[in-house]
PDB file of C-alpha atoms in Angstrom:
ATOM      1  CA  UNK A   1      11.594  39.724  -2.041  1.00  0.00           C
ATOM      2  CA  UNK A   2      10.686  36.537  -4.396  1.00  0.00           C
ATOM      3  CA  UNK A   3       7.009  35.810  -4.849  1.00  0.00           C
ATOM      4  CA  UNK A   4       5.753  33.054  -6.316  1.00  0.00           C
ATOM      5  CA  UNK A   5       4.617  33.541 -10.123  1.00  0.00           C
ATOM      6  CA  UNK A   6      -0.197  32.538  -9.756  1.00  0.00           C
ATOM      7  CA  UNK A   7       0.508  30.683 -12.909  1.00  0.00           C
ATOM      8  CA  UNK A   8       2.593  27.883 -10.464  1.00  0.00           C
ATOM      9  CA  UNK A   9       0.446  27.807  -7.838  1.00  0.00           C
ATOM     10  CA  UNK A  10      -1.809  26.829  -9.906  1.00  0.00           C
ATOM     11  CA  UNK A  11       0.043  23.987 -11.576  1.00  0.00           C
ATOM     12  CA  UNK A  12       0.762  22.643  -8.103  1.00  0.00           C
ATOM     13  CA  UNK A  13      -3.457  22.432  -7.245  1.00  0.00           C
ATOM     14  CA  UNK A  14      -3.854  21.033 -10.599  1.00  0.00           C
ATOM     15  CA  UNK A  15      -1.241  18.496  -9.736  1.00  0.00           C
ATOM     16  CA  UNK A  16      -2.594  17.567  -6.388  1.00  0.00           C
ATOM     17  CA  UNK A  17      -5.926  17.275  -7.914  1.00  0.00           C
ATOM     18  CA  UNK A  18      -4.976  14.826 -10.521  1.00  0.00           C
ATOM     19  CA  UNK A  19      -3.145  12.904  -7.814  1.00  0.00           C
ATOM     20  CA  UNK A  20      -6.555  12.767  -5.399  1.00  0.00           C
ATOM     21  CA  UNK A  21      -8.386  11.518  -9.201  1.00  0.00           C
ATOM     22  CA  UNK A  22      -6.104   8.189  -8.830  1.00  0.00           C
ATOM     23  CA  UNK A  23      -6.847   7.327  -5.051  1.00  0.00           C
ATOM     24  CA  UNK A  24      -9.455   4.385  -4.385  1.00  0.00           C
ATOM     25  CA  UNK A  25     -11.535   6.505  -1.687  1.00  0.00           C
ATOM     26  CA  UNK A  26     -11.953   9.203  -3.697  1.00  0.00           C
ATOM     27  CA  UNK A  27     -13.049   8.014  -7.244  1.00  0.00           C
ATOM     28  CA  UNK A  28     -16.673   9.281  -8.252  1.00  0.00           C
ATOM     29  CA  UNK A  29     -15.924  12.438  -6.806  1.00  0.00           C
ATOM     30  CA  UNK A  30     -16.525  15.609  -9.260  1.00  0.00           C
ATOM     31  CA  UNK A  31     -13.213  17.835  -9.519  1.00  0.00           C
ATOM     32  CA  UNK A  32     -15.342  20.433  -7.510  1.00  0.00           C
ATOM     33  CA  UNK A  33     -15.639  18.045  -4.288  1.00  0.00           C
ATOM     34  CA  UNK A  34     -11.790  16.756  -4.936  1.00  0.00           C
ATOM     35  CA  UNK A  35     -11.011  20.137  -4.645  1.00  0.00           C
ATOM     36  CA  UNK A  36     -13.055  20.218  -1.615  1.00  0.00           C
ATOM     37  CA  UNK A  37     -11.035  17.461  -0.092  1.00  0.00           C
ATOM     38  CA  UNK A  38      -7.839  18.688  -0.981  1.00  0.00           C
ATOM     39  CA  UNK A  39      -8.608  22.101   1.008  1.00  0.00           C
ATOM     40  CA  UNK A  40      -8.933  19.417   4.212  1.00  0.00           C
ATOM     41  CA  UNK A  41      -6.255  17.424   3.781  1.00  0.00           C
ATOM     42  CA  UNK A  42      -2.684  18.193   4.852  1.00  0.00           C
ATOM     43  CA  UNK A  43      -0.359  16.750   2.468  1.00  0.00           C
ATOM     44  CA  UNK A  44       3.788  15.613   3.499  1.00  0.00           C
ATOM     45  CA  UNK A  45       6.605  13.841   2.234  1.00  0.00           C
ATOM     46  CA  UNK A  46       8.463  10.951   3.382  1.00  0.00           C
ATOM     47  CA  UNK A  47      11.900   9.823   2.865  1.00  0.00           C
ATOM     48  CA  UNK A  48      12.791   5.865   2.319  1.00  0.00           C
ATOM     49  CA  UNK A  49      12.701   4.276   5.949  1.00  0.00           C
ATOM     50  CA  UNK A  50      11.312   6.888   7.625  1.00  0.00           C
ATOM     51  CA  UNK A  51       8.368   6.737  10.101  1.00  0.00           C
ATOM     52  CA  UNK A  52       5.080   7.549   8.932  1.00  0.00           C
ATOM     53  CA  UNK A  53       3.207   5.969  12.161  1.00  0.00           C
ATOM     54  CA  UNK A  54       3.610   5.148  15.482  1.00  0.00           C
ATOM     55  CA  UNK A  55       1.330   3.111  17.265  1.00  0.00           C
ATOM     56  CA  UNK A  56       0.751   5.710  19.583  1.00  0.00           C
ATOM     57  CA  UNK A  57      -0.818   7.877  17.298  1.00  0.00           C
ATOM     58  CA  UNK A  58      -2.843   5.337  14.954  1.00  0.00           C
ATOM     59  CA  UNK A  59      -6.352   6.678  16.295  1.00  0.00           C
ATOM     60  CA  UNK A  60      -5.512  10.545  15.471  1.00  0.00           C
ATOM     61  CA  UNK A  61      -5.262  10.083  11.772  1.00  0.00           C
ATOM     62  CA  UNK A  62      -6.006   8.126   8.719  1.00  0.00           C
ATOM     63  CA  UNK A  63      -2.782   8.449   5.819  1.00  0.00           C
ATOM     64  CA  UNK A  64      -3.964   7.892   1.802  1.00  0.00           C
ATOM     65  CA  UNK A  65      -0.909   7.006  -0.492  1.00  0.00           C
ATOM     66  CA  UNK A  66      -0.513   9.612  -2.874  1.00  0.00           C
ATOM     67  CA  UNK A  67       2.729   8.442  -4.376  1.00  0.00           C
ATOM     68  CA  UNK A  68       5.056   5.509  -3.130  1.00  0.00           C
ATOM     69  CA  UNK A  69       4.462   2.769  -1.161  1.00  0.00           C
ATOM     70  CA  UNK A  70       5.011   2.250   2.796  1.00  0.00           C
ATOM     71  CA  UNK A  71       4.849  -0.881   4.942  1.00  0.00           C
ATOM     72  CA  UNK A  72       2.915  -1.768   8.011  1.00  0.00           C
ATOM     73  CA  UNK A  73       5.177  -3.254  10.882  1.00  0.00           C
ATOM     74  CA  UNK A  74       5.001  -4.810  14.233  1.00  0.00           C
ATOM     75  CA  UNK A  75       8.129  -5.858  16.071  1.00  0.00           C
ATOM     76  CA  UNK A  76       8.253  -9.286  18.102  1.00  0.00           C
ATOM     77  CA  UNK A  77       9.619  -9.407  21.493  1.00  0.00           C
ATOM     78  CA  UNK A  78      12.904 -10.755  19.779  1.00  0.00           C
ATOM     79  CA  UNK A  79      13.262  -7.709  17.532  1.00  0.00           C
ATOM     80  CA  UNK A  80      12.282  -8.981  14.509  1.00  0.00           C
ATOM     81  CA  UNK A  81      10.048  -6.649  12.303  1.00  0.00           C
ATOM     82  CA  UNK A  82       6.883  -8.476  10.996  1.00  0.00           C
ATOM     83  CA  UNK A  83       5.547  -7.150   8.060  1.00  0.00           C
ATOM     84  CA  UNK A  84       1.981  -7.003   8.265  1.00  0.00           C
ATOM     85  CA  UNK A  85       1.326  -5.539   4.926  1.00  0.00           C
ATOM     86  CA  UNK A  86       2.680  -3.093   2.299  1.00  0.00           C
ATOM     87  CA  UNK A  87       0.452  -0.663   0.859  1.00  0.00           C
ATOM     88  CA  UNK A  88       1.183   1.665  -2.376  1.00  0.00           C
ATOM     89  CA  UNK A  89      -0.297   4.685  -4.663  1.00  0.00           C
ATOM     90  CA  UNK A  90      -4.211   5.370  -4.196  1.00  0.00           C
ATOM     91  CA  UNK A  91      -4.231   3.124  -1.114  1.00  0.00           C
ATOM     92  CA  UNK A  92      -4.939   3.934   2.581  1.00  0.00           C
ATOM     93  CA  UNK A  93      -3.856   3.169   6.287  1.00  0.00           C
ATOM     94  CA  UNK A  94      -5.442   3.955   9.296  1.00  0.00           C
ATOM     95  CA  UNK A  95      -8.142   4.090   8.937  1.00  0.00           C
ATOM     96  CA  UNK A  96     -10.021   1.467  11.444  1.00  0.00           C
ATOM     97  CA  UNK A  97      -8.241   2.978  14.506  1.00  0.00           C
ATOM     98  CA  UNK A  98     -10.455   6.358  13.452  1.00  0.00           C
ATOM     99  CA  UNK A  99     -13.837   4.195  13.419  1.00  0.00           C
ATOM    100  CA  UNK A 100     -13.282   2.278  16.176  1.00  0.00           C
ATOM    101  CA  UNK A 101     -10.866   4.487  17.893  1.00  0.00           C
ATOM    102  CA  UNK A 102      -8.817   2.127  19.545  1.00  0.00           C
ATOM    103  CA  UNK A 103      -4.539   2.026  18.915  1.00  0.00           C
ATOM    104  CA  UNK A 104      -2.824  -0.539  16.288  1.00  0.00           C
ATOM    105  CA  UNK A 105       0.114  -2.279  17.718  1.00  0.00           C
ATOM    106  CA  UNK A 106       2.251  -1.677  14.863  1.00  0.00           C
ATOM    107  CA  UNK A 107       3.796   1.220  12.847  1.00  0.00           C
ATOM    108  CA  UNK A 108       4.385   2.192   9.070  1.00  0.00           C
ATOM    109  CA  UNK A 109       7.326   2.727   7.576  1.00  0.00           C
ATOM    110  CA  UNK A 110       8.339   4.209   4.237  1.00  0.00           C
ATOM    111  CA  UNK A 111       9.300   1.837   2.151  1.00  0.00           C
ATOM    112  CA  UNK A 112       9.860   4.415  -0.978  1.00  0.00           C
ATOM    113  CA  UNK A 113      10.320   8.099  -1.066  1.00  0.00           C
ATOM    114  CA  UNK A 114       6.361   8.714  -0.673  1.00  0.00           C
ATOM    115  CA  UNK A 115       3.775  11.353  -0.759  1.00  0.00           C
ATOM    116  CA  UNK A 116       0.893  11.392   2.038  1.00  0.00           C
ATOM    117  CA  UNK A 117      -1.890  13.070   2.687  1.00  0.00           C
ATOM    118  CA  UNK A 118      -3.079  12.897   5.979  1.00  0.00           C
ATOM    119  CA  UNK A 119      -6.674  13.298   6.624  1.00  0.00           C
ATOM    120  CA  UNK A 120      -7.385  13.997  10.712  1.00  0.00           C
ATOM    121  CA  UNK A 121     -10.885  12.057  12.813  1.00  0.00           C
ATOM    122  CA  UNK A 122     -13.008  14.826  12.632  1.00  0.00           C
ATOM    123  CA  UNK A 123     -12.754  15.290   8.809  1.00  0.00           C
ATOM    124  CA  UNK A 124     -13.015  11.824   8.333  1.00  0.00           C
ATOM    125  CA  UNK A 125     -16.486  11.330  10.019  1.00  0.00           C
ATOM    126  CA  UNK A 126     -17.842  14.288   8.545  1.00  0.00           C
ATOM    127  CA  UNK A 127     -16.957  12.971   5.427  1.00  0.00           C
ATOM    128  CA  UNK A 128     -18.529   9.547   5.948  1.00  0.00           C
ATOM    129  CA  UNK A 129     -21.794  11.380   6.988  1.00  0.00           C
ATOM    130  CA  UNK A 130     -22.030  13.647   4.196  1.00  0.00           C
ATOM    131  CA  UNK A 131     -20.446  11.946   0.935  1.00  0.00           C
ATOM    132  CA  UNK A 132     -22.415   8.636   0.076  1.00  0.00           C
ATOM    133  CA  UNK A 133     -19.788   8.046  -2.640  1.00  0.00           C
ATOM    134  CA  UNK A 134     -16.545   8.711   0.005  1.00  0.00           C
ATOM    135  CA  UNK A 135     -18.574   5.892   2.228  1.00  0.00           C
ATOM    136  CA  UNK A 136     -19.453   3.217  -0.495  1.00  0.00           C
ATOM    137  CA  UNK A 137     -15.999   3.048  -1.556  1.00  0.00           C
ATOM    138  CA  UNK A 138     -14.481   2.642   2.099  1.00  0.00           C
ATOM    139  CA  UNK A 139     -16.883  -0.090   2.159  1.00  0.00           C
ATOM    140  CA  UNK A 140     -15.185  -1.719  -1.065  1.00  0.00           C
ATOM    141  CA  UNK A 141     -11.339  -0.982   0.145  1.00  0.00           C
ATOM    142  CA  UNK A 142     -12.747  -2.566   3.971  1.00  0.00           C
ATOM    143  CA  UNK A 143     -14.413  -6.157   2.503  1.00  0.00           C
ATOM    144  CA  UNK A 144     -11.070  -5.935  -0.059  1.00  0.00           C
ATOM    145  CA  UNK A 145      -8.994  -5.319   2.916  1.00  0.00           C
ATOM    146  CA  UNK A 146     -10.800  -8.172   4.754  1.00  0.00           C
ATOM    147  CA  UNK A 147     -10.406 -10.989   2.043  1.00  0.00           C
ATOM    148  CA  UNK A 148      -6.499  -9.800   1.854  1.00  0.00           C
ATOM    149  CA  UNK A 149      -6.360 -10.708   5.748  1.00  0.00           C
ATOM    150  CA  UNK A 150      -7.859 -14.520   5.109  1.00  0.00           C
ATOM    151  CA  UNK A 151      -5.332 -15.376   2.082  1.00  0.00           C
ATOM    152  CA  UNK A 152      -2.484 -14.107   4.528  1.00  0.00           C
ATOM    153  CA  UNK A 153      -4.080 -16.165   6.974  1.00  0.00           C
ATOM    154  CA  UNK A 154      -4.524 -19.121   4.917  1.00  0.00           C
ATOM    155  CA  UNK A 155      -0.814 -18.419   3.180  1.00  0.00           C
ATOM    156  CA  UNK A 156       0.559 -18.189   6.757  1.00  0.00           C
ATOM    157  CA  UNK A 157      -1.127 -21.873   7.884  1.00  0.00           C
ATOM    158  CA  UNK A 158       1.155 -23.565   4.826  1.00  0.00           C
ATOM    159  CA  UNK A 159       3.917 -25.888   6.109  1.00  0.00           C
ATOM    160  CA  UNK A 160       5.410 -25.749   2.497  1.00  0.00           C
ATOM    161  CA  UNK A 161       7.635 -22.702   2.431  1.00  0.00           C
ATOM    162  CA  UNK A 162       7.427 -22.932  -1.660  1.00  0.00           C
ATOM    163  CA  UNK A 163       3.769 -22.753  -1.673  1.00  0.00           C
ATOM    164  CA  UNK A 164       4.038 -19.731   0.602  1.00  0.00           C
ATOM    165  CA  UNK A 165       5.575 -17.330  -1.418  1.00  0.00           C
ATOM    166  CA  UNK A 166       3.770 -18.359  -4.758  1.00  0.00           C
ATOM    167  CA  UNK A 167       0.950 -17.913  -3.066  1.00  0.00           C
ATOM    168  CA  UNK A 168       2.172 -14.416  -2.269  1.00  0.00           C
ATOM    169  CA  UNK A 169       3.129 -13.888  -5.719  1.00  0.00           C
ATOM    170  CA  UNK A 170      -0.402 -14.583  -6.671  1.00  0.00           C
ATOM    171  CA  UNK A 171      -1.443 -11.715  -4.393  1.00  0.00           C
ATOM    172  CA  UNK A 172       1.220  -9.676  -5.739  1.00  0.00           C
ATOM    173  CA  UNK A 173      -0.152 -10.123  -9.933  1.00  0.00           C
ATOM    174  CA  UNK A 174      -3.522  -9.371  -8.582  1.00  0.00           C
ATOM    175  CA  UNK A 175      -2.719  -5.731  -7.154  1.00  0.00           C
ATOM    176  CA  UNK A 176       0.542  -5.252  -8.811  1.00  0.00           C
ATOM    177  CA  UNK A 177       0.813  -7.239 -11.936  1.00  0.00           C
ATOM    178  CA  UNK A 178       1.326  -6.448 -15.757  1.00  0.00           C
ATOM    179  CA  UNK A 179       0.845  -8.869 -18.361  1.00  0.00           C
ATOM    180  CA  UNK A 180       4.042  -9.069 -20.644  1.00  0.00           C
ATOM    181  CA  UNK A 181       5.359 -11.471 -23.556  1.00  0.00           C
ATOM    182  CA  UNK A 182       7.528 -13.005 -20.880  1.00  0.00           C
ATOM    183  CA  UNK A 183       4.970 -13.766 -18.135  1.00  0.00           C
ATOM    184  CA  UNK A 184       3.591 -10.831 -15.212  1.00  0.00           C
ATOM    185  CA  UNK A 185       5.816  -8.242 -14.438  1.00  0.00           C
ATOM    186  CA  UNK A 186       5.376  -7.038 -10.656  1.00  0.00           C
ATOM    187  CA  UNK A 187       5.189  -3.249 -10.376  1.00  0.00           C
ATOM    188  CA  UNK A 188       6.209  -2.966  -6.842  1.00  0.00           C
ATOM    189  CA  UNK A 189      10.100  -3.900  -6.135  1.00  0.00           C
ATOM    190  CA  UNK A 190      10.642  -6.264  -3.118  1.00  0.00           C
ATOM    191  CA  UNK A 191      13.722  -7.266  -1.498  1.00  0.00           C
ATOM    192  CA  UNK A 192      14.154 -11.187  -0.008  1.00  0.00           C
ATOM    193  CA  UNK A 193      13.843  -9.820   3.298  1.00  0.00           C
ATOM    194  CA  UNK A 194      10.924  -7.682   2.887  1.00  0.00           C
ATOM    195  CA  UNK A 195       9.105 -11.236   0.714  1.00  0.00           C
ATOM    196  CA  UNK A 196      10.406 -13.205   4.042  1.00  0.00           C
ATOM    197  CA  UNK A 197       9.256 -10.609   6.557  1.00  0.00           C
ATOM    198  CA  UNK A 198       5.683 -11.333   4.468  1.00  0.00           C
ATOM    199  CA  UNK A 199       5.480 -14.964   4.335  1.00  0.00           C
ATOM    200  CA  UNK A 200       7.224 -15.375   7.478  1.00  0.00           C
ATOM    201  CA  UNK A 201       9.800 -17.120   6.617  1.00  0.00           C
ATOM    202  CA  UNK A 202      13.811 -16.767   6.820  1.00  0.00           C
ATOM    203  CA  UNK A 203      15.402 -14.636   4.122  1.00  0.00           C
ATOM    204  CA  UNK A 204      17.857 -17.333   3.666  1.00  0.00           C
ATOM    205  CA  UNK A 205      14.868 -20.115   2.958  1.00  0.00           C
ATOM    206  CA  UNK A 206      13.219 -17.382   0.445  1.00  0.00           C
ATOM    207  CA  UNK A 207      16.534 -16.516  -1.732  1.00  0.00           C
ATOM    208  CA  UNK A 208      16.840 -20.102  -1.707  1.00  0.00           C
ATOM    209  CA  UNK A 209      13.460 -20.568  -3.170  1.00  0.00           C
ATOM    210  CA  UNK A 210      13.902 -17.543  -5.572  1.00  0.00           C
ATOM    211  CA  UNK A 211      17.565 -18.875  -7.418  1.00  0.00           C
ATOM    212  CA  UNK A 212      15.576 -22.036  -7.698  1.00  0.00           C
ATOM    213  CA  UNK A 213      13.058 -20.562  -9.313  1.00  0.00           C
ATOM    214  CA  UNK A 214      15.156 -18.674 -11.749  1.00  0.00           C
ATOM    215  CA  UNK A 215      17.460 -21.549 -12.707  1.00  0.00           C
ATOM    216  CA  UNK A 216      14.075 -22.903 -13.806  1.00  0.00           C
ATOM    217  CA  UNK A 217      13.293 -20.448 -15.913  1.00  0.00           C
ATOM    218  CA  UNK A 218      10.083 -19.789 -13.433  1.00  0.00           C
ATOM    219  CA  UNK A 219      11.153 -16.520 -12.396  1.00  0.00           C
ATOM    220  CA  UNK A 220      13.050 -13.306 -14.109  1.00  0.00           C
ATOM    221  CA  UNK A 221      13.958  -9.918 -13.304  1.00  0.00           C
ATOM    222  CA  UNK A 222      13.374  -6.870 -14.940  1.00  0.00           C
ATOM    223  CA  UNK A 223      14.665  -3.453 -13.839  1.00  0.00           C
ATOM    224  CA  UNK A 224      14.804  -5.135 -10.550  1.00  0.00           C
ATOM    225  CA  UNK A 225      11.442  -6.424 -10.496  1.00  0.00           C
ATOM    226  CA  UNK A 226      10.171  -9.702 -10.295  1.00  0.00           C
ATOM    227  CA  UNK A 227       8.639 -11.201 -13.768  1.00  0.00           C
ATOM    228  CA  UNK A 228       6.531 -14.209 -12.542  1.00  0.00           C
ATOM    229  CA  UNK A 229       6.290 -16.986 -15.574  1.00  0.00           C
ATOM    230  CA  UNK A 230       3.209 -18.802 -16.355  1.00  0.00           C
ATOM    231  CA  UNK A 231       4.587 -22.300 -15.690  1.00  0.00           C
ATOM    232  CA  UNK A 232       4.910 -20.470 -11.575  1.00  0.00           C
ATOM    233  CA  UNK A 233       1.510 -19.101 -12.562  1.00  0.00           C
ATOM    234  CA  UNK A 234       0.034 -22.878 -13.494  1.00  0.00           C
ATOM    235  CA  UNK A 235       1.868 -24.771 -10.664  1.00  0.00           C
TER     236      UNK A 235
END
């Protein structure tokens, strides 16, 4: 019978340790209370596409992004998927429908291969009660979360379709930008579809947009991410 050598069971804790270091709710925390967490959380992976969430179950847990990035969806009555957000590593869904414990009408999807932990009500709230730190920085991610929802708002109230997805873009350097020689490359990939399905436009009016752009020398791509140049930036 095979059993598996201490020394990589080991590695693995070590691993998932390091990975709980980079998440947003649990910075602060000493590496004796992350392992702590990690003993309470039940950890899975996802493959591209596949569901994370169903609405039906968005009061039953709250999901923190260990690795990848997923995105939250809500079909219209014509069967076109809205996307309501995309979230990627050290960020966190679900967790409002554990506060207030009422369902989300939507669902998240993989977007990438991703790695989840899943973190059930009860551990939640005893958390909350019993780590300040935990608490202050769901506070931070919640008013972030909050200010997110009124530029989509605002973003979403534009009759120009142009201004929509710059202004999208502009969300997208904040949270996801890196500041190169050729202008700020976007560390999250995005397909037209996925930038319409955002915006809520048509995929044809956004790769429309987009070969504009790069004929302009506005926009480039890099290892199939977006590089966003500062005369975009300026405009």
């Amino acid at each position: 019978m095979k059993t598996s050598h201490p020394r990589h069971g080991e590695y693995m804790v070590n691993k998932e340790l390091n990975l709980l270091e980079e998440i947003r709710l649990f910075r602060g925390l000493t590496r004796s209370e992350l392992d702590e967490v990690r003993e309470r959380i039940a950890i899975k992976r996802f493959k591209k596409n596949e569901t994370i969430l169903r609405e039906e179950d968005t009061n039953k847990y709250m999901y923190v992004i260990l690795k990848g990035r997923v995105r939250a969806v809500q079909a219209t009555e014509e069967g076109k998927e809205i996307v309501l957000g995309m979230h990627s590593t050290g960020e966190m869904f679900g967790e409002i429908s554990l506060i207030d414990k009422n369902t989300v009408p939507a669902s998240v999807i993989a977007a990438t291969d991703s790695l989840v932990a899943t973190i059930s009500r009860e551990v939640f709230v005893e958390w909350l009660h019993s780590r300040p730190k935990i608490l202050d920085n769901l506070l931070d991610m919640l008013c972030r979360r909050f200010r997110e929802g009124m530029e989509r708002i605002r973003m979403l109230n534009m009759n120009n379709a142009s201004q929509r997805i710059q202004m999208l873009f502009m969300r997208l350097i904040r949270d996801y930008g890196e500041r190169q020689n050729e202008g700020y490359l976007l560390k999250i990939k995005l397909t037209h579809n996925e930038i319409a399905n955002m915006t809520g436009l048509t995929r044809e009016t956004v790769t429309r947009i987009i070969k504009r752009w790069k004929s302009e020398g506005m926009l480039l791509m890099k290892g199939g991410a977006f590089v966003v140049r500062d005369a975009l930036v300026d405009t």
